Amino acid sequence: MNRRTLLQTLAGIPVMPAAAQQQADRATRGLPPLTIKDVKVITTNGGRRYRWVFLKIVTSEPGLYGVGTANNSYQTHAVIAALEKHLAPWLIGKDPDRIEDLWQAAHYKTYWRNGPVNNNVLAAMDMALWDIKGKRAGMPVYELLGGKARDAVPCYDHAGGKDKEQAAESVQKSLATGYRHVRVQYGAYGGGGFIPAGQGSRPENGYSGPAFDEDAYLDYVPKAFDYVRSKVGFEPKLLHDVHSHLSGINAIEFCRRMQPYQMYFIEDVLAPEQIHWYKQIRHICSVPQAVGEVFSHPYEFYPLIQDRVIDFARCRVAAIGGITAAKKLAHFCEYYGAKTAFQEGGENDPVNQLAAYHVDISSTAFGIQEENGFPESAREILPGTAEIRKGYLYGSGKPGLGIDINEALAAKNPIGNIANGGGYGTDRAMDGSVVRP
Ligand code: MG
C-alpha cells in the first residue's frame, strides 16, 4: 500500500483497484510523448496523368504515421523540392501533437509567406499532423473539429456540352444520379465566349487559336442558361464559373443578365486583381458570388467577407495551408454569414478531397463542395478514398483522414516527365494578347 492509498484508507475514502487507478492515471496524463522520426515525399500519377505529391510523416510510435497532400500540378517539382529540402530536415525530431505551433512556425520560417508553393507545403504537413492526431485519438478528424454538423457533404456536379442542348441534357443526367447542385459550362472549357480557331478578324501571321471575347461571353452564356432553365425548371441549383475572364464593368453586366436564372452562385466573375468591383456588383444585383479559387493569401478573402460582398469562399484546402487554415476561414465565414465552397477540380487528389470533407462536415459555415471522382487506379493507390453517392460525399469513417497510400503502387505509377515544364495553359484574345484564366 502506498502513501496515498494508506491516507485514503485512514480517511475512509474508497480505494480504487490498481488496474482502474492505472487507467484513470493514463487518462488524466494524456497520450505518451511522440516525435517525428521521418518525413517522406511520395509522388504518383495516380495511374493516369495526375501530378500528385503526398507527404508521409512517420512518428516514433510504431505504425503511426500521417499523410497529407501538396497537390500543385503547375509547380510540381518546386513543391517536391520545398518539402524535401526545406520542410523535412526542419520537421524531423519535432512533436507532431503541436499542430497549431508547427503550422505557425512553418508559416513564418520561410520569411516570405502565403505564396502557392509555401501554402502547399504547409497544407501537406498540416493534413498529415491532423491524420496522426485522429489516429492517436481513434477518431476521424471531424470528431476533433467538433463532430458532425451534417450527415454527409453535398457536392455539386459538372455538366456541359458543345451547345446549350447538350448542356441541358447533361444537367438532366446529373439530376438523375441524385445531385441537387450542378455547375454548367458549355461551348468550351471556361463556359463559352470563345471565337473558334481561325475565325474572325485576326492579325496577320498572329494567333489563330480559340480566342476569348468578353462581349461574345456576355451574349452567349445568359441565353444558354435561359434554355437550360426552360428544360430543367428552377428547382435544380445551378452554378457557373467565369474563370476570372471578365473586366469590372462586364462582370457587373454579366451578373445583371444572369439574375433571372436564380443561380446558386457565379464563380470568380473577377480576377483577384480586380476584387474591389464586387462592391459595385452587390449594388446592382443579388446574384450570389463564389470567389477565391486562385487566392492563396487569407487576407484576400477577409475584406470581401467582412464587407459582405461575396457569399462563398471558394478555395482549395491544399492551396491555403491545409485543415488548420480552412477551419479558420470557415469560422470567419460563419461570423459574417458567408459560406465555404472548397474547390476540387480535375487535377485534385483524394487526400485533399478528404481534408476538405472533414472541415465541411463539422462546419456550420459549409455551403457546398465541388465534386471530384477518381479512377479505380487512384483508389488502389489511395485506399480509403472518399465516395460520392447520390450527390453526397462520404469519408471512410476510419480514424484520422481515413485514407492511406500504397507506396509500392505509387512507385509503379510515377509522375514522369512534365512536358514544357507544365503550366495551366494560356488563353488569348483575338489580337493574340493573354487573357486571365
Ligand atoms: Mg473555378
Tab-separated table of C-alpha atoms and ligand atoms in Angstrom:
chain	number	residue	atom	x	y	z
A	1	MET	CA	0.000	0.000	0.000
A	2	ASN	CA	1.447	3.330	-0.997
A	3	ARG	CA	1.222	6.548	0.969
A	4	ARG	CA	-1.826	7.799	-0.983
A	5	THR	CA	-3.897	4.619	-0.548
A	6	LEU	CA	-2.874	4.445	3.141
A	7	LEU	CA	-4.136	8.006	3.690
A	8	GLN	CA	-7.326	7.233	1.707
A	9	THR	CA	-7.931	4.118	3.871
A	10	LEU	CA	-7.361	6.052	7.099
A	11	ALA	CA	-9.736	8.806	5.904
A	12	GLY	CA	-12.433	6.250	4.979
A	13	ILE	CA	-12.221	7.088	1.207
A	14	PRO	CA	-12.830	4.017	-1.016
A	15	VAL	CA	-9.592	2.828	-2.654
A	16	MET	CA	-9.708	2.319	-6.415
A	17	PRO	CA	-8.450	-1.091	-7.648
A	18	ALA	CA	-4.911	-0.904	-9.078
A	19	ALA	CA	-5.901	-1.551	-12.725
A	20	ALA	CA	-8.656	1.046	-12.655
A	21	GLN	CA	-6.303	3.518	-10.999
A	22	GLN	CA	-3.717	2.936	-13.748
A	23	GLN	CA	-6.339	3.574	-16.402
A	24	ALA	CA	-7.534	6.739	-14.689
A	25	ASP	CA	-3.939	7.963	-14.322
A	26	ARG	CA	-3.308	7.356	-18.022
A	27	ALA	CA	-6.485	9.218	-18.955
A	28	THR	CA	-5.512	12.300	-16.983
A	29	ARG	CA	-1.876	12.172	-18.107
A	30	GLY	CA	-2.873	12.183	-21.781
A	31	LEU	CA	-1.061	10.325	-24.510
A	32	PRO	CA	2.625	9.374	-24.368
A	33	PRO	CA	5.067	11.826	-25.979
A	34	LEU	CA	5.672	11.465	-29.727
A	35	THR	CA	8.450	12.521	-32.049
A	36	ILE	CA	8.563	12.891	-35.820
A	37	LYS	CA	11.040	10.252	-36.986
A	38	ASP	CA	10.830	10.559	-40.752
A	39	VAL	CA	9.279	12.712	-43.465
A	40	LYS	CA	8.822	11.163	-46.895
A	41	VAL	CA	7.657	12.681	-50.160
A	42	ILE	CA	5.606	10.246	-52.275
A	43	THR	CA	4.712	11.179	-55.851
A	44	THR	CA	2.455	9.371	-58.316
A	45	ASN	CA	0.443	9.866	-61.472
A	46	GLY	CA	-2.461	8.007	-59.851
A	47	GLY	CA	-2.458	5.501	-62.716
A	48	ARG	CA	-3.433	8.339	-65.090
A	49	ARG	CA	-1.721	11.628	-65.805
A	50	TYR	CA	-2.016	13.295	-62.421
A	51	ARG	CA	0.940	15.038	-60.767
A	52	TRP	CA	0.225	14.169	-57.163
A	53	VAL	CA	2.670	14.957	-54.374
A	54	PHE	CA	1.992	13.457	-50.956
A	55	LEU	CA	3.781	13.793	-47.657
A	56	LYS	CA	4.069	10.992	-45.127
A	57	ILE	CA	5.058	11.955	-41.583
A	58	VAL	CA	6.284	8.947	-39.603
A	59	THR	CA	6.264	9.106	-35.798
A	60	SER	CA	8.220	7.382	-33.040
A	61	GLU	CA	5.198	5.191	-32.250
A	62	PRO	CA	5.489	2.019	-34.340
A	63	GLY	CA	2.967	2.037	-37.205
A	64	LEU	CA	1.716	5.562	-36.501
A	65	TYR	CA	2.047	7.989	-39.418
A	66	GLY	CA	0.019	10.623	-41.212
A	67	VAL	CA	-0.475	11.595	-44.853
A	68	GLY	CA	-1.077	14.966	-46.474
A	69	THR	CA	-1.074	16.420	-49.954
A	70	ALA	CA	0.907	19.240	-51.551
A	71	ASN	CA	-1.006	18.996	-54.812
A	72	ASN	CA	0.168	21.575	-57.340
A	73	SER	CA	0.012	20.410	-60.951
A	74	TYR	CA	1.661	23.557	-62.253
A	75	GLN	CA	4.729	23.853	-59.992
A	76	THR	CA	5.052	20.205	-59.022
A	77	HIS	CA	8.832	19.998	-58.788
A	78	ALA	CA	9.088	23.258	-56.847
A	79	VAL	CA	6.728	21.766	-54.248
A	80	ILE	CA	8.699	18.494	-54.101
A	81	ALA	CA	11.977	20.367	-53.546
A	82	ALA	CA	10.420	22.623	-50.893
A	83	LEU	CA	9.163	19.566	-48.991
A	84	GLU	CA	12.362	17.537	-49.280
A	85	LYS	CA	14.970	20.237	-48.877
A	86	HIS	CA	13.299	22.801	-46.627
A	87	LEU	CA	10.484	21.205	-44.619
A	88	ALA	CA	11.679	17.657	-43.892
A	89	PRO	CA	15.043	18.493	-42.249
A	90	TRP	CA	13.322	21.087	-40.039
A	91	LEU	CA	10.380	18.874	-39.106
A	92	ILE	CA	12.208	15.698	-38.105
A	93	GLY	CA	12.578	15.461	-34.313
A	94	LYS	CA	9.629	17.760	-33.554
A	95	ASP	CA	6.469	16.930	-31.583
A	96	PRO	CA	3.628	16.082	-34.026
A	97	ASP	CA	0.975	16.812	-31.396
A	98	ARG	CA	1.602	20.551	-31.631
A	99	ILE	CA	-0.241	21.183	-34.900
A	100	GLU	CA	-1.002	24.862	-34.381
A	101	ASP	CA	2.509	25.604	-33.175
A	102	LEU	CA	4.126	23.752	-36.077
A	103	TRP	CA	1.786	25.454	-38.553
A	104	GLN	CA	2.705	28.903	-37.252
A	105	ALA	CA	6.419	28.127	-37.104
A	106	ALA	CA	6.470	26.628	-40.617
A	107	HIS	CA	4.431	29.584	-41.896
A	108	TYR	CA	6.948	32.150	-40.652
A	109	LYS	CA	10.134	30.190	-41.189
A	110	THR	CA	10.071	30.954	-44.934
A	111	TYR	CA	10.013	34.690	-44.058
A	112	TRP	CA	8.071	35.440	-47.274
A	113	ARG	CA	4.755	33.719	-46.906
A	114	ASN	CA	1.353	32.908	-48.369
A	115	GLY	CA	2.661	32.006	-51.772
A	116	PRO	CA	1.165	28.962	-53.513
A	117	VAL	CA	4.211	26.688	-53.025
A	118	ASN	CA	4.613	27.639	-49.359
A	119	ASN	CA	0.925	27.026	-48.736
A	120	ASN	CA	1.087	23.608	-50.438
A	121	VAL	CA	3.955	22.674	-48.133
A	122	LEU	CA	2.058	23.883	-45.061
A	123	ALA	CA	-1.041	22.004	-46.188
A	124	ALA	CA	0.790	18.712	-46.640
A	125	MET	CA	2.358	18.955	-43.190
A	126	ASP	CA	-0.870	20.120	-41.565
A	127	MET	CA	-3.057	17.361	-43.037
A	128	ALA	CA	-0.539	14.685	-42.058
A	129	LEU	CA	-0.436	16.028	-38.488
A	130	TRP	CA	-4.238	16.021	-38.235
A	131	ASP	CA	-4.202	12.474	-39.633
A	132	ILE	CA	-1.774	11.414	-36.884
A	133	LYS	CA	-3.834	13.103	-34.171
A	134	GLY	CA	-7.007	11.440	-35.383
A	135	LYS	CA	-5.359	8.027	-35.490
A	136	ARG	CA	-3.996	8.568	-31.978
A	137	ALA	CA	-7.433	9.519	-30.722
A	138	GLY	CA	-9.073	6.646	-32.610
A	139	MET	CA	-11.408	9.162	-34.254
A	140	PRO	CA	-11.997	10.661	-37.705
A	141	VAL	CA	-10.550	14.183	-37.882
A	142	TYR	CA	-14.021	15.751	-37.982
A	143	GLU	CA	-14.636	14.493	-34.449
A	144	LEU	CA	-11.651	16.539	-33.300
A	145	LEU	CA	-13.105	19.575	-35.092
A	146	GLY	CA	-16.359	19.390	-33.127
A	147	GLY	CA	-18.152	16.410	-34.643
A	148	LYS	CA	-20.646	16.191	-37.470
A	149	ALA	CA	-22.707	19.303	-38.138
A	150	ARG	CA	-24.476	17.462	-41.001
A	151	ASP	CA	-24.953	13.838	-42.032
A	152	ALA	CA	-22.911	13.952	-45.260
A	153	VAL	CA	-21.326	16.557	-47.514
A	154	PRO	CA	-23.394	17.652	-50.531
A	155	CYS	CA	-21.369	18.213	-53.689
A	156	TYR	CA	-22.091	19.912	-56.966
A	157	ASP	CA	-21.684	18.040	-60.200
A	158	HIS	CA	-20.251	19.244	-63.510
A	159	ALA	CA	-22.411	19.451	-66.615
A	160	GLY	CA	-21.556	20.689	-70.060
A	161	GLY	CA	-21.528	20.022	-73.764
A	162	LYS	CA	-20.725	21.665	-77.017
A	163	ASP	CA	-24.002	23.605	-77.073
A	164	LYS	CA	-26.975	24.527	-74.881
A	165	GLU	CA	-28.958	21.430	-75.921
A	166	GLN	CA	-26.168	19.105	-74.794
A	167	ALA	CA	-25.721	21.178	-71.639
A	168	ALA	CA	-29.392	20.777	-70.712
A	169	GLU	CA	-29.194	17.002	-71.304
A	170	SER	CA	-26.040	16.854	-69.208
A	171	VAL	CA	-27.775	18.676	-66.324
A	172	GLN	CA	-30.668	16.226	-66.511
A	173	LYS	CA	-28.222	13.298	-66.278
A	174	SER	CA	-26.625	14.812	-63.165
A	175	LEU	CA	-30.014	15.316	-61.548
A	176	ALA	CA	-30.946	11.714	-62.323
A	177	THR	CA	-27.907	10.483	-60.362
A	178	GLY	CA	-29.049	12.370	-57.270
A	179	TYR	CA	-27.220	15.692	-57.472
A	180	ARG	CA	-29.174	18.794	-56.481
A	181	HIS	CA	-26.400	21.226	-57.446
A	182	VAL	CA	-24.925	21.317	-60.948
A	183	ARG	CA	-22.295	23.582	-62.433
A	184	VAL	CA	-22.905	24.262	-66.106
A	185	GLN	CA	-20.075	25.129	-68.515
A	186	TYR	CA	-20.517	24.678	-72.229
A	187	GLY	CA	-19.248	25.632	-75.611
A	188	ALA	CA	-15.659	25.492	-74.327
A	189	TYR	CA	-13.897	24.915	-71.058
A	190	GLY	CA	-14.446	28.111	-69.126
A	191	GLY	CA	-18.034	28.288	-70.300
A	192	GLY	CA	-18.207	29.833	-73.718
A	193	GLY	CA	-17.264	33.195	-75.182
A	194	PHE	CA	-14.536	31.723	-77.368
A	195	ILE	CA	-14.408	32.571	-81.061
A	196	PRO	CA	-13.389	29.307	-82.776
A	197	ALA	CA	-9.849	28.806	-84.050
A	198	GLY	CA	-9.166	30.529	-87.361
A	199	GLN	CA	-12.439	32.506	-87.379
A	200	GLY	CA	-12.972	36.264	-87.223
A	201	SER	CA	-10.626	39.117	-87.944
A	202	ARG	CA	-7.084	38.199	-86.889
A	203	PRO	CA	-3.705	39.938	-87.096
A	204	GLU	CA	-1.523	38.778	-89.973
A	205	ASN	CA	0.658	35.799	-89.025
A	206	GLY	CA	-0.653	36.067	-85.499
A	207	TYR	CA	-2.570	33.941	-83.036
A	208	SER	CA	-5.171	31.764	-84.735
A	209	GLY	CA	-6.421	29.560	-81.850
A	210	PRO	CA	-9.707	29.871	-79.907
A	211	ALA	CA	-9.969	33.499	-78.810
A	212	PHE	CA	-11.849	34.754	-75.785
A	213	ASP	CA	-14.150	37.719	-76.310
A	214	GLU	CA	-15.984	39.357	-73.417
A	215	ASP	CA	-18.959	40.537	-75.471
A	216	ALA	CA	-19.414	37.094	-77.000
A	217	TYR	CA	-19.394	35.628	-73.494
A	218	LEU	CA	-21.951	38.131	-72.222
A	219	ASP	CA	-24.208	37.286	-75.135
A	220	TYR	CA	-23.757	33.507	-75.154
A	221	VAL	CA	-23.927	32.378	-71.541
A	222	PRO	CA	-27.180	34.036	-70.338
A	223	LYS	CA	-29.032	32.792	-73.442
A	224	ALA	CA	-27.812	29.275	-72.811
A	225	PHE	CA	-28.943	29.404	-69.154
A	226	ASP	CA	-32.309	30.648	-70.361
A	227	TYR	CA	-32.559	27.492	-72.452
A	228	VAL	CA	-31.334	25.172	-69.665
A	229	ARG	CA	-33.823	26.653	-67.177
A	230	SER	CA	-36.616	26.167	-69.739
A	231	LYS	CA	-35.719	22.449	-69.809
A	232	VAL	CA	-34.951	21.685	-66.146
A	233	GLY	CA	-37.049	24.303	-64.344
A	234	PHE	CA	-35.966	26.320	-61.317
A	235	GLU	CA	-35.702	23.630	-58.651
A	236	PRO	CA	-32.155	22.458	-59.505
A	237	LYS	CA	-29.435	24.665	-58.080
A	238	LEU	CA	-27.305	25.831	-60.997
A	239	LEU	CA	-23.792	27.244	-60.841
A	240	HIS	CA	-21.403	28.739	-63.373
A	241	ASP	CA	-17.680	29.529	-63.328
A	242	VAL	CA	-16.402	32.599	-65.188
A	243	HIS	CA	-12.722	31.771	-64.547
A	244	SER	CA	-11.837	35.433	-63.897
A	245	HIS	CA	-12.404	36.185	-67.567
A	246	LEU	CA	-14.288	39.471	-67.270
A	247	SER	CA	-13.285	43.059	-66.718
A	248	GLY	CA	-15.062	45.020	-63.975
A	249	ILE	CA	-17.861	46.666	-65.917
A	250	ASN	CA	-18.583	43.485	-67.887
A	251	ALA	CA	-18.655	41.483	-64.653
A	252	ILE	CA	-21.430	43.793	-63.432
A	253	GLU	CA	-23.315	43.470	-66.716
A	254	PHE	CA	-22.903	39.678	-66.755
A	255	CYS	CA	-24.287	39.271	-63.232
A	256	ARG	CA	-27.182	41.593	-64.057
A	257	ARG	CA	-28.050	39.439	-67.085
A	258	MET	CA	-27.775	36.220	-65.040
A	259	GLN	CA	-30.104	37.439	-62.279
A	260	PRO	CA	-33.293	35.923	-63.833
A	261	TYR	CA	-31.804	32.410	-63.782
A	262	GLN	CA	-31.647	32.216	-59.981
A	263	MET	CA	-28.089	30.968	-59.742
A	264	TYR	CA	-26.842	29.114	-56.669
A	265	PHE	CA	-23.648	31.040	-57.316
A	266	ILE	CA	-21.472	32.520	-60.021
A	267	GLU	CA	-17.820	31.751	-59.508
A	268	ASP	CA	-14.840	34.056	-59.960
A	269	VAL	CA	-16.534	36.614	-62.169
A	270	LEU	CA	-13.476	38.779	-61.491
A	271	ALA	CA	-9.752	38.178	-61.230
A	272	PRO	CA	-8.061	38.582	-57.829
A	273	GLU	CA	-6.521	41.824	-59.087
A	274	GLN	CA	-9.988	43.354	-59.550
A	275	ILE	CA	-11.825	42.287	-56.402
A	276	HIS	CA	-12.899	45.823	-55.477
A	277	TRP	CA	-15.543	45.612	-58.210
A	278	TYR	CA	-17.506	43.141	-56.093
A	279	LYS	CA	-18.976	46.050	-54.119
A	280	GLN	CA	-20.353	47.516	-57.344
A	281	ILE	CA	-21.852	44.154	-58.346
A	282	ARG	CA	-23.586	43.904	-54.968
A	283	HIS	CA	-25.239	47.275	-55.549
A	284	ILE	CA	-26.640	46.168	-58.898
A	285	CYS	CA	-27.925	42.634	-58.268
A	286	SER	CA	-28.259	39.816	-55.764
A	287	VAL	CA	-26.547	37.017	-57.716
A	288	PRO	CA	-24.554	35.027	-55.113
A	289	GLN	CA	-20.803	35.317	-55.616
A	290	ALA	CA	-18.289	32.498	-55.049
A	291	VAL	CA	-14.752	33.781	-55.023
A	292	GLY	CA	-11.170	32.755	-54.470
A	293	GLU	CA	-10.102	29.686	-56.426
A	294	VAL	CA	-6.715	31.269	-57.109
A	295	PHE	CA	-6.413	33.140	-53.826
A	296	SER	CA	-3.527	31.989	-51.679
A	297	HIS	CA	-3.447	34.742	-49.047
A	298	PRO	CA	-6.232	34.702	-46.416
A	299	TYR	CA	-6.360	38.488	-46.385
A	300	GLU	CA	-7.611	38.416	-49.953
A	301	PHE	CA	-10.816	36.962	-48.508
A	302	TYR	CA	-11.224	38.954	-45.341
A	303	PRO	CA	-12.368	42.366	-46.682
A	304	LEU	CA	-14.768	40.701	-49.136
A	305	ILE	CA	-16.331	38.611	-46.373
A	306	GLN	CA	-16.335	41.432	-43.809
A	307	ASP	CA	-17.992	43.818	-46.282
A	308	ARG	CA	-20.497	41.089	-47.125
A	309	VAL	CA	-19.967	41.442	-50.864
A	310	ILE	CA	-19.305	37.750	-51.521
A	311	ASP	CA	-21.257	34.692	-50.402
A	312	PHE	CA	-18.888	31.735	-50.763
A	313	ALA	CA	-15.178	31.411	-50.010
A	314	ARG	CA	-14.045	29.153	-52.781
A	315	CYS	CA	-10.516	27.876	-52.498
A	316	ARG	CA	-8.626	24.623	-52.386
A	317	VAL	CA	-7.689	23.382	-48.920
A	318	ALA	CA	-4.239	22.295	-50.180
A	319	ALA	CA	-3.678	25.783	-51.638
A	320	ILE	CA	-4.381	27.783	-48.486
A	321	GLY	CA	-2.400	25.791	-45.895
A	322	GLY	CA	-4.499	22.749	-45.012
A	323	ILE	CA	-7.151	21.937	-42.442
A	324	THR	CA	-5.864	24.472	-39.911
A	325	ALA	CA	-6.226	27.313	-42.424
A	326	ALA	CA	-9.545	26.019	-43.784
A	327	LYS	CA	-11.235	25.704	-40.392
A	328	LYS	CA	-10.183	29.270	-39.502
A	329	LEU	CA	-11.583	30.534	-42.797
A	330	ALA	CA	-14.811	28.605	-42.138
A	331	HIS	CA	-15.122	30.193	-38.667
A	332	PHE	CA	-14.531	33.614	-40.189
A	333	CYS	CA	-17.227	32.952	-42.800
A	334	GLU	CA	-19.638	31.838	-40.091
A	335	TYR	CA	-19.318	35.110	-38.179
A	336	TYR	CA	-20.092	37.164	-41.268
A	337	GLY	CA	-22.792	34.965	-42.763
A	338	ALA	CA	-20.724	33.684	-45.699
A	339	LYS	CA	-20.210	30.028	-46.602
A	340	THR	CA	-17.433	27.750	-47.822
A	341	ALA	CA	-17.326	26.039	-51.213
A	342	PHE	CA	-13.979	24.270	-51.284
A	343	GLN	CA	-12.572	23.725	-54.757
A	344	GLU	CA	-11.707	20.325	-56.141
A	345	GLY	CA	-11.157	20.326	-59.896
A	346	GLY	CA	-9.935	17.607	-62.181
A	347	GLU	CA	-6.273	17.516	-61.178
A	348	ASN	CA	-7.006	17.379	-57.478
A	349	ASP	CA	-6.371	14.303	-55.320
A	350	PRO	CA	-8.241	12.112	-52.825
A	351	VAL	CA	-6.275	13.337	-49.774
A	352	ASN	CA	-7.227	16.963	-50.436
A	353	GLN	CA	-10.830	15.909	-51.046
A	354	LEU	CA	-10.911	14.259	-47.626
A	355	ALA	CA	-9.210	17.199	-45.903
A	356	ALA	CA	-11.997	19.415	-47.230
A	357	TYR	CA	-14.582	16.797	-46.215
A	358	HIS	CA	-13.539	16.840	-42.545
A	359	VAL	CA	-13.854	20.637	-42.402
A	360	ASP	CA	-17.111	20.611	-44.389
A	361	ILE	CA	-18.908	18.055	-42.299
A	362	SER	CA	-18.011	19.741	-38.999
A	363	SER	CA	-18.592	23.351	-40.041
A	364	THR	CA	-21.709	25.472	-39.682
A	365	ALA	CA	-20.421	27.721	-42.482
A	366	PHE	CA	-20.332	24.911	-45.043
A	367	GLY	CA	-22.133	25.702	-48.292
A	368	ILE	CA	-21.159	23.140	-50.931
A	369	GLN	CA	-18.109	21.208	-52.141
A	370	GLU	CA	-17.050	20.606	-55.699
A	371	GLU	CA	-17.417	17.030	-56.897
A	372	ASN	CA	-14.360	15.036	-57.892
A	373	GLY	CA	-14.396	11.405	-58.989
A	374	PHE	CA	-11.302	9.218	-59.166
A	375	PRO	CA	-10.433	6.235	-61.378
A	376	GLU	CA	-10.057	2.773	-59.896
A	377	SER	CA	-6.265	3.034	-60.307
A	378	ALA	CA	-6.217	6.003	-57.922
A	379	ARG	CA	-8.432	4.188	-55.415
A	380	GLU	CA	-5.972	1.287	-55.382
A	381	ILE	CA	-3.031	3.598	-54.735
A	382	LEU	CA	-5.022	5.511	-52.116
A	383	PRO	CA	-7.243	3.057	-50.196
A	384	GLY	CA	-9.888	4.881	-48.175
A	385	THR	CA	-10.617	7.419	-50.924
A	386	ALA	CA	-13.990	9.042	-50.236
A	387	GLU	CA	-17.068	8.068	-52.213
A	388	ILE	CA	-19.828	10.150	-53.749
A	389	ARG	CA	-23.270	8.579	-53.694
A	390	LYS	CA	-26.357	10.426	-54.955
A	391	GLY	CA	-24.579	13.753	-54.754
A	392	TYR	CA	-23.190	13.324	-51.241
A	393	LEU	CA	-19.562	12.766	-50.244
A	394	TYR	CA	-18.791	10.108	-47.617
A	395	GLY	CA	-15.444	9.573	-45.904
A	396	SER	CA	-14.256	6.116	-44.926
A	397	GLY	CA	-15.073	6.746	-41.235
A	398	LYS	CA	-11.674	5.406	-40.201
A	399	PRO	CA	-9.535	7.303	-37.666
A	400	GLY	CA	-7.591	10.300	-38.955
A	401	LEU	CA	-8.286	11.433	-42.508
A	402	GLY	CA	-9.348	7.866	-43.252
A	403	ILE	CA	-7.033	7.289	-46.207
A	404	ASP	CA	-3.689	5.587	-46.805
A	405	ILE	CA	-1.048	5.441	-49.559
A	406	ASN	CA	0.183	2.215	-51.109
A	407	GLU	CA	3.780	3.311	-51.618
A	408	ALA	CA	4.745	0.350	-53.799
A	409	LEU	CA	1.852	1.038	-56.187
A	410	ALA	CA	2.615	4.770	-56.172
A	411	ALA	CA	6.210	3.979	-57.170
A	412	LYS	CA	4.946	1.839	-60.058
A	413	ASN	CA	2.981	4.858	-61.312
A	414	PRO	CA	5.498	7.726	-61.358
A	415	ILE	CA	4.797	11.277	-62.481
A	416	GLY	CA	7.378	11.076	-65.264
A	417	ASN	CA	8.497	13.953	-67.430
A	418	ILE	CA	6.429	17.131	-67.434
A	419	ALA	CA	6.386	18.470	-70.975
A	420	ASN	CA	7.363	22.135	-71.363
A	421	GLY	CA	7.677	22.451	-67.595
A	422	GLY	CA	3.928	22.049	-67.100
A	423	GLY	CA	1.619	25.008	-66.580
A	424	TYR	CA	-2.084	25.772	-66.625
A	425	GLY	CA	-2.203	26.878	-70.247
A	426	THR	CA	-2.773	30.327	-71.682
A	427	ASP	CA	-5.989	31.753	-73.082
A	428	ARG	CA	-5.706	34.503	-75.652
A	429	ALA	CA	-7.879	37.168	-77.235
A	430	MET	CA	-8.367	37.834	-80.986
A	431	ASP	CA	-5.330	40.107	-81.159
A	432	GLY	CA	-3.147	37.463	-79.510
A	433	SER	CA	-2.980	39.096	-76.085
A	434	VAL	CA	-3.113	36.993	-72.907
A	435	VAL	CA	-6.457	36.577	-71.146
A	436	ARG	CA	-6.658	35.725	-67.450
A	437	PRO	CA	-7.703	32.114	-66.761
B	1	MG	MG	-13.144	27.804	-60.778
